[in-house]
Phi, psi and omega in degrees: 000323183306285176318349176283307200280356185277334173269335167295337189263351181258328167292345186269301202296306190338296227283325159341298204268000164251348171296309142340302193273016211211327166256314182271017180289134180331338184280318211273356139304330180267020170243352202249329181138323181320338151257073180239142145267119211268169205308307170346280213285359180276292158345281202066166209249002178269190222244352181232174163275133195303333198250015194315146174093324206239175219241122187225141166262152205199163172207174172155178186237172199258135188249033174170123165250164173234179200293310213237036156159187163211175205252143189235153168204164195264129192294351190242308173093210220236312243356069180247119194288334189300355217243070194285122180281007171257158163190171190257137169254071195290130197254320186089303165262164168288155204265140167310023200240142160228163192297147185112300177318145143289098163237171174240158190222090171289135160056017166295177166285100151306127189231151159251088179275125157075019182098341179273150128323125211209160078206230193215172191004060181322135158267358165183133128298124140211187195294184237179109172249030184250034199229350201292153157040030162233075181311151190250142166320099147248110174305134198277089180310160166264051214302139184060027175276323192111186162066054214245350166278019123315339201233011199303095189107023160235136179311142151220176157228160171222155211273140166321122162245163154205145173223182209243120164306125177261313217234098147330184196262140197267127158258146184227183170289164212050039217012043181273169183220175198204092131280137160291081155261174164231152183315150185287300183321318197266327179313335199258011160249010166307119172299118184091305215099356166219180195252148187232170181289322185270048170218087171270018142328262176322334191278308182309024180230024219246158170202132197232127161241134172291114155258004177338321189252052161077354177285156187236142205279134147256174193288100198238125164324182156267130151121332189268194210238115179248114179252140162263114220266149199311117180203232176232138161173142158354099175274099167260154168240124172243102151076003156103030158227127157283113191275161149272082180294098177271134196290177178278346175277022196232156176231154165241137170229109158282136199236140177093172206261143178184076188217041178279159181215137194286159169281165172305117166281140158340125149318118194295139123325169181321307218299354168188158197268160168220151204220130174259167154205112172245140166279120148249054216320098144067042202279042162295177177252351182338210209219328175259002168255264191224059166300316170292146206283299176312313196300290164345322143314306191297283152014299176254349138326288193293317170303322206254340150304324179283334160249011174282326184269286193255032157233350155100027193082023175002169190261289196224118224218104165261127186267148163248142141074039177299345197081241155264148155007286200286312168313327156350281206289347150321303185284310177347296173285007197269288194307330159276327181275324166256354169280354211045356166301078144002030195250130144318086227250113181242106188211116189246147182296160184283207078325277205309320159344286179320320201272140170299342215252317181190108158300097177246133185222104154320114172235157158265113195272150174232176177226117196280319186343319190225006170230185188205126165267126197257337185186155180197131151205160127003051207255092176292126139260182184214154195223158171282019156235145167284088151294359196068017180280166196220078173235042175338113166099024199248338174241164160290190183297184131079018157230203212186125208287126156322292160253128188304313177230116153312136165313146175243105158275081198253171140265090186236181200217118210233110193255164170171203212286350184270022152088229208304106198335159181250143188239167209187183184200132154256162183203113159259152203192158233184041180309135163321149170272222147244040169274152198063218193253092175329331155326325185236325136345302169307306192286339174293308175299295187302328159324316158337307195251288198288352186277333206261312206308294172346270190331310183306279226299349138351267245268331195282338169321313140345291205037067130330127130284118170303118165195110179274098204224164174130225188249102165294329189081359188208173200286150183295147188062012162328173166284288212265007156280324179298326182288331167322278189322257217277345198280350169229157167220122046259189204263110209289104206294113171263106182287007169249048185258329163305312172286119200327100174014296219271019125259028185248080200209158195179010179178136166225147187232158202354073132095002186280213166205128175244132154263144148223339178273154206231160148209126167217133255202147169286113166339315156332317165295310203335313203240011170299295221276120162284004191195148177194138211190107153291121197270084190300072174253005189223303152266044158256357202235148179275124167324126201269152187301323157248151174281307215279006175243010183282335203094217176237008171255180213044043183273342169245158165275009160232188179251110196340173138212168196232069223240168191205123188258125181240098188283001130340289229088150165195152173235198198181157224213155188226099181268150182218069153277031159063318163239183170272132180121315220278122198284083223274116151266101198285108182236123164317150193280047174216023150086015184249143151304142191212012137190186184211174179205168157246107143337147179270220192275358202240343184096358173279131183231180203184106153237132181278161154093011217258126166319129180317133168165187194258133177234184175201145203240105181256129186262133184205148227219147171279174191297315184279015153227164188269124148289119194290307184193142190258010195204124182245119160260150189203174187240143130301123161219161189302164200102202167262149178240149171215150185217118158235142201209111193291154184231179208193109137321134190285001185264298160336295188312300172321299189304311175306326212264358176259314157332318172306321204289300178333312195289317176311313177311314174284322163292330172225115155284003145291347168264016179296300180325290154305348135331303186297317108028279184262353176294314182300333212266352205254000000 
């Protein structure tokens, strides 16, 4: 009996000495307060944290919370500019905290998410008396100096600026909202006025502010003019930009007129057809798109508005991101019942069709008054890699279905005034996207591309008239737009090789102008087509704060495009005047005007449509530039026409002619007198 109680007081001491050992172990003392680290020493002075991995406790006060975590900052810092004293405290949900608090954070994670400092999955918040009689420290930014990881997670203030919108205002879930500028000082060295993807110069000049933490956003363009008045606000890094999170003392204000808006396009007429190609991300009924049922009208509302209005009815309309089948044909009918349009819905299912959550299907709007669909199908590929598409019996054994949405091949025949129908093959197509690991996407996209150029390359053997149209996903001169492009011969005409430099966009994403929708057309078309046109209603335009009262523009995140067919023949002028501003006006030799243009920012017009004949190109020039000659006579012939005509800044000009004078002068010093001479006589 003795010996039982003598091993029961020695298991009672053992549980002592591990209960003991478990409160007083160093850690679990640096949880009691004894051991914090403050935000500083977590930053660190390099671009990742010194401590990635490891378990800290930290305190400092909250300058910003967001839906899913806030911003901490240590009241007092280092005062080491190498150093940042703020960081983000992801919670997963919103957090119990207000701007203001004093807190301590036990037991976090430090993580390097994406290049930010975090940190995460805190075993407790709580108050905090170690924040008393310590005001936090706000720091003065330098906006648009750079070195903005210096400041990461950390309150700042900053001096009134103002700047030119690259990236419109973003609308995301919860209303936060987002832009891109770039500062007005910097604007007039920007090429064009706009920033493109492949110019990361330029793009590294771009300051994107945030509303994430409660200031509240207006609806801002590509172009217009934002002054940011002298305030506060949050420096974050999201996804490879550094943001501003403007605090609610801080206001954006737009200033200046940016209330463009595009026209409406013209209706293709008898004498030729028009061919669209629109993305409507994701217009379904899924459980992640537009499940409730009102919305969901408004939705397709909005949609059968951009094209009956600003694409003019299209003739023949290829859709991305269609939902299902039946939404196809949903919109169709929506457009014949409240449009009078006639249109047809041609959509066969998918892999992707099939998912409840978001349903995607390629389709074709027709207009039957004037086309006849002659054939429609479906073109799965198949690659010796697993993507996980689920299209069962579509490969042989040891391959593996290609595409999430199969191409919608159709073949129809399209009438009007030019007598025997024009027959033709359309293709739509919805290639991955780069959301995940381009490692593996990109080569999925050339797969892609080389699966549809084979097929084309049928049909131009054939002599098929041709036209490949959609969302590629990927950038112009890309590896798979190029295999695409160059992958039949002849080599297929990517038309937005028609358009003037500075318009060849169809999407802008942190604040760049990008392509991704595509039309490209069989050598057979080359001297048809007469038009080619992106239909600015989305990516120029700010996302609107309510949708269903928005309309139609920004009913897609991207922007329509457009082409016009004269199975005629028609041609079309490519203007070069060298600057911006010069205004061209286009006449038939019998002296009526038949259109007027401006040069853009690169000095490029465009006039579409114009019949083979002889025309003149009457010219008017701003005060500060010079003209070469004001009246251009030039021939049509179908196809591209190009006209070029030099123009000369009156400043240049200036410059030469005090060059002349110098070099006479050093050669001869009696000709000053006469320089002078003739400078009086002018």
């Amino acid at each position: 009996m003795e010996h039982k109680k003598t091993r029961e007081a020695r298991a009672v001491w053992l549980w002592l000495c591990c209960w003991l050992c478990f409160w007083l172990w160093p850690e679990r003392l640096a949880g009691q307060g004894q051991e914090l680290t403050p935000i500083y020493q977590i930053q660190g002075e390099g671009a990742a944290t010194p401590l990635d991995g490891r378990l800290v406790d930290s305190f400092g006060v909250v300058t910003a919370v967001r839906e899913t975590g806030f911003f901490l900052q240590d009241p007092t810092g280092d005062g080491r500019a190498e150093t940042s004293d703020g960081i983000y405290v992801y919670t997963r949900q919103r957090p119990l905290v207000a701007v203001g608090d004093c807190v301590r954070v036990r037991r976090a994670e430090v993580d390097e998410f994406y290049d930010k400092t975090e940190l995460v999955r805190p075993q407790a918040i709580e108050p905090s008396a170690g924040c008393a009689g310590h005001p936090t420290v706000l720091a003065m930014l330098p906006v648009g100096a750079g070195q903005m990881e210096l400041y990461e997670g950390m309150r700042v203030g900053f001096s009134p600026f103002e700047g030119i919108v690259q990236g419109p205002t973003r609308r995301y879930s919860g209303e936060e909202a987002e832009v891109a500028l770039v500062l007005a000082g910097r604007q007039p060295y920007v090429s064009g006025g706009r920033i493109f993807y492949d110019e990361p110069l330029e793009q590294a000049q771009l300051l994107y502010l945030n509303s994430a933490a409660g200031s509240a956003f207006p609806d801002l363009r590509h172009g217009a003019r934002v002054r940011v008045t002298g305030g506060a606000a949050v420096v974050d890094y999201n996804f490879g930009k550094y943001q501003l999170l403007l605090l609610p003392c801080s206001q954006s204000v737009r200033v200046g007129s940016a209330d463009w808006l595009p026209d409406p396009v013209e209706p293709a007429v008898s004498d030729h057809f028009s061919v669209c190609s629109f993305n409507l991300i994701g217009r379904g009924s899924g459980s992640d798109q537009y499940p409730e049922p009102a919305r969901y009208q408004r939705e397709v509302q909005r949609r059968a508005e951009t094209i009956a209005w600003w694409l003019g009815g299209c003739t023949v309309v290829g859709l991305q991101e269609a939902g299902t089948p039946r939404d196809a044909e949903q919109l169709a009918e929506r457009l014949r019942t409240d449009y009078g349009l006639d249109y047809t819905a041609t959509a066969l299912p998918g892999p992707q069709s099939a998912s409840r959550s978001f349903p995607l299907t390629n389709a074709l709007l027709t207009r039957t008054d004037r086309v006849q669909i002659l054939a429609a199908e479906t073109v799965q590929g198949c690659s010796e890699r697993d993507y996980g598409v689920q299209d069962a019996g579509a490969c042989p054994a040891g391959q593996y279905p290609l595409f999430d949405r199969p191409v919608l091949a159709v073949d129809l025949a399209v009438q009007g005034a030019w007598g025997e129908p024009f027959a033709g093959s359309g293709w739509v197509y919805h290639w991955k996207s780069k959301s995940g690991d381009e490692r593996a996407n990109l080569p999925r996209r050339v797969a892609q591309a080389q699966q549809v150029a084979g097929w084309a390359q049928h049909k131009l053997a054939a002599g098929v008239a041709l036209v490949v149209l959609g969302d590629l996903n990927d950038f112009l001169d890309s590896l798979p737009v190029e295999a695409l492009r160059a992958g039949t011969d002849p080599a297929l005409l990517q038309l937005y090789g028609w358009l003037p430099a500075l318009e060849r966009y169809s999407y802008i994403y942190n604040g760049a102008s990008q392509t991704l929708d595509y039309l490209l057309v069989s050598r057979s078309l080359e001297k048809l087509v007469g038009e080619v046109q992106a239909v600015r209603v989305t990516a120029d335009q700010p996302s609107p704060l309510q949708p269903e009262t928005a309309g139609a523009l920004h009913s897609s995140d991207h922007d329509p495009l457009l082409a016009r067919i004269w199975p005629q023949g028609v041609g079309w002028e490519a203007g070069d005047f060298d600057h911006a501003g010069v205004r061209v006006f286009w006449k038939e030799r019998s002296g009526r005007t038949v259109g007027e243009a401006v040069t853009d920012a690169s000095g490029e017009v465009r006039f579409w449509n114009l019949p083979p004949g002889v025309y003149q190109a009457e010219l008017q020039a701003p005060a500060h530039l010079v003209l070469a000659s004001t009246k251009v006579a030039f021939r049509v012939v179908s196809g591209e026409n190009r006209i070029h005509e030099e123009t000369r800044h009156r400043t240049s000009l200036a410059g030469v002619e005090l060059a002349v004078w110098g070099a006479r002068l050093v050669a001869d010093p009696t000709a000053g007198q006469a320089a002078n001479s003739e400078v009086e006589n002018r």
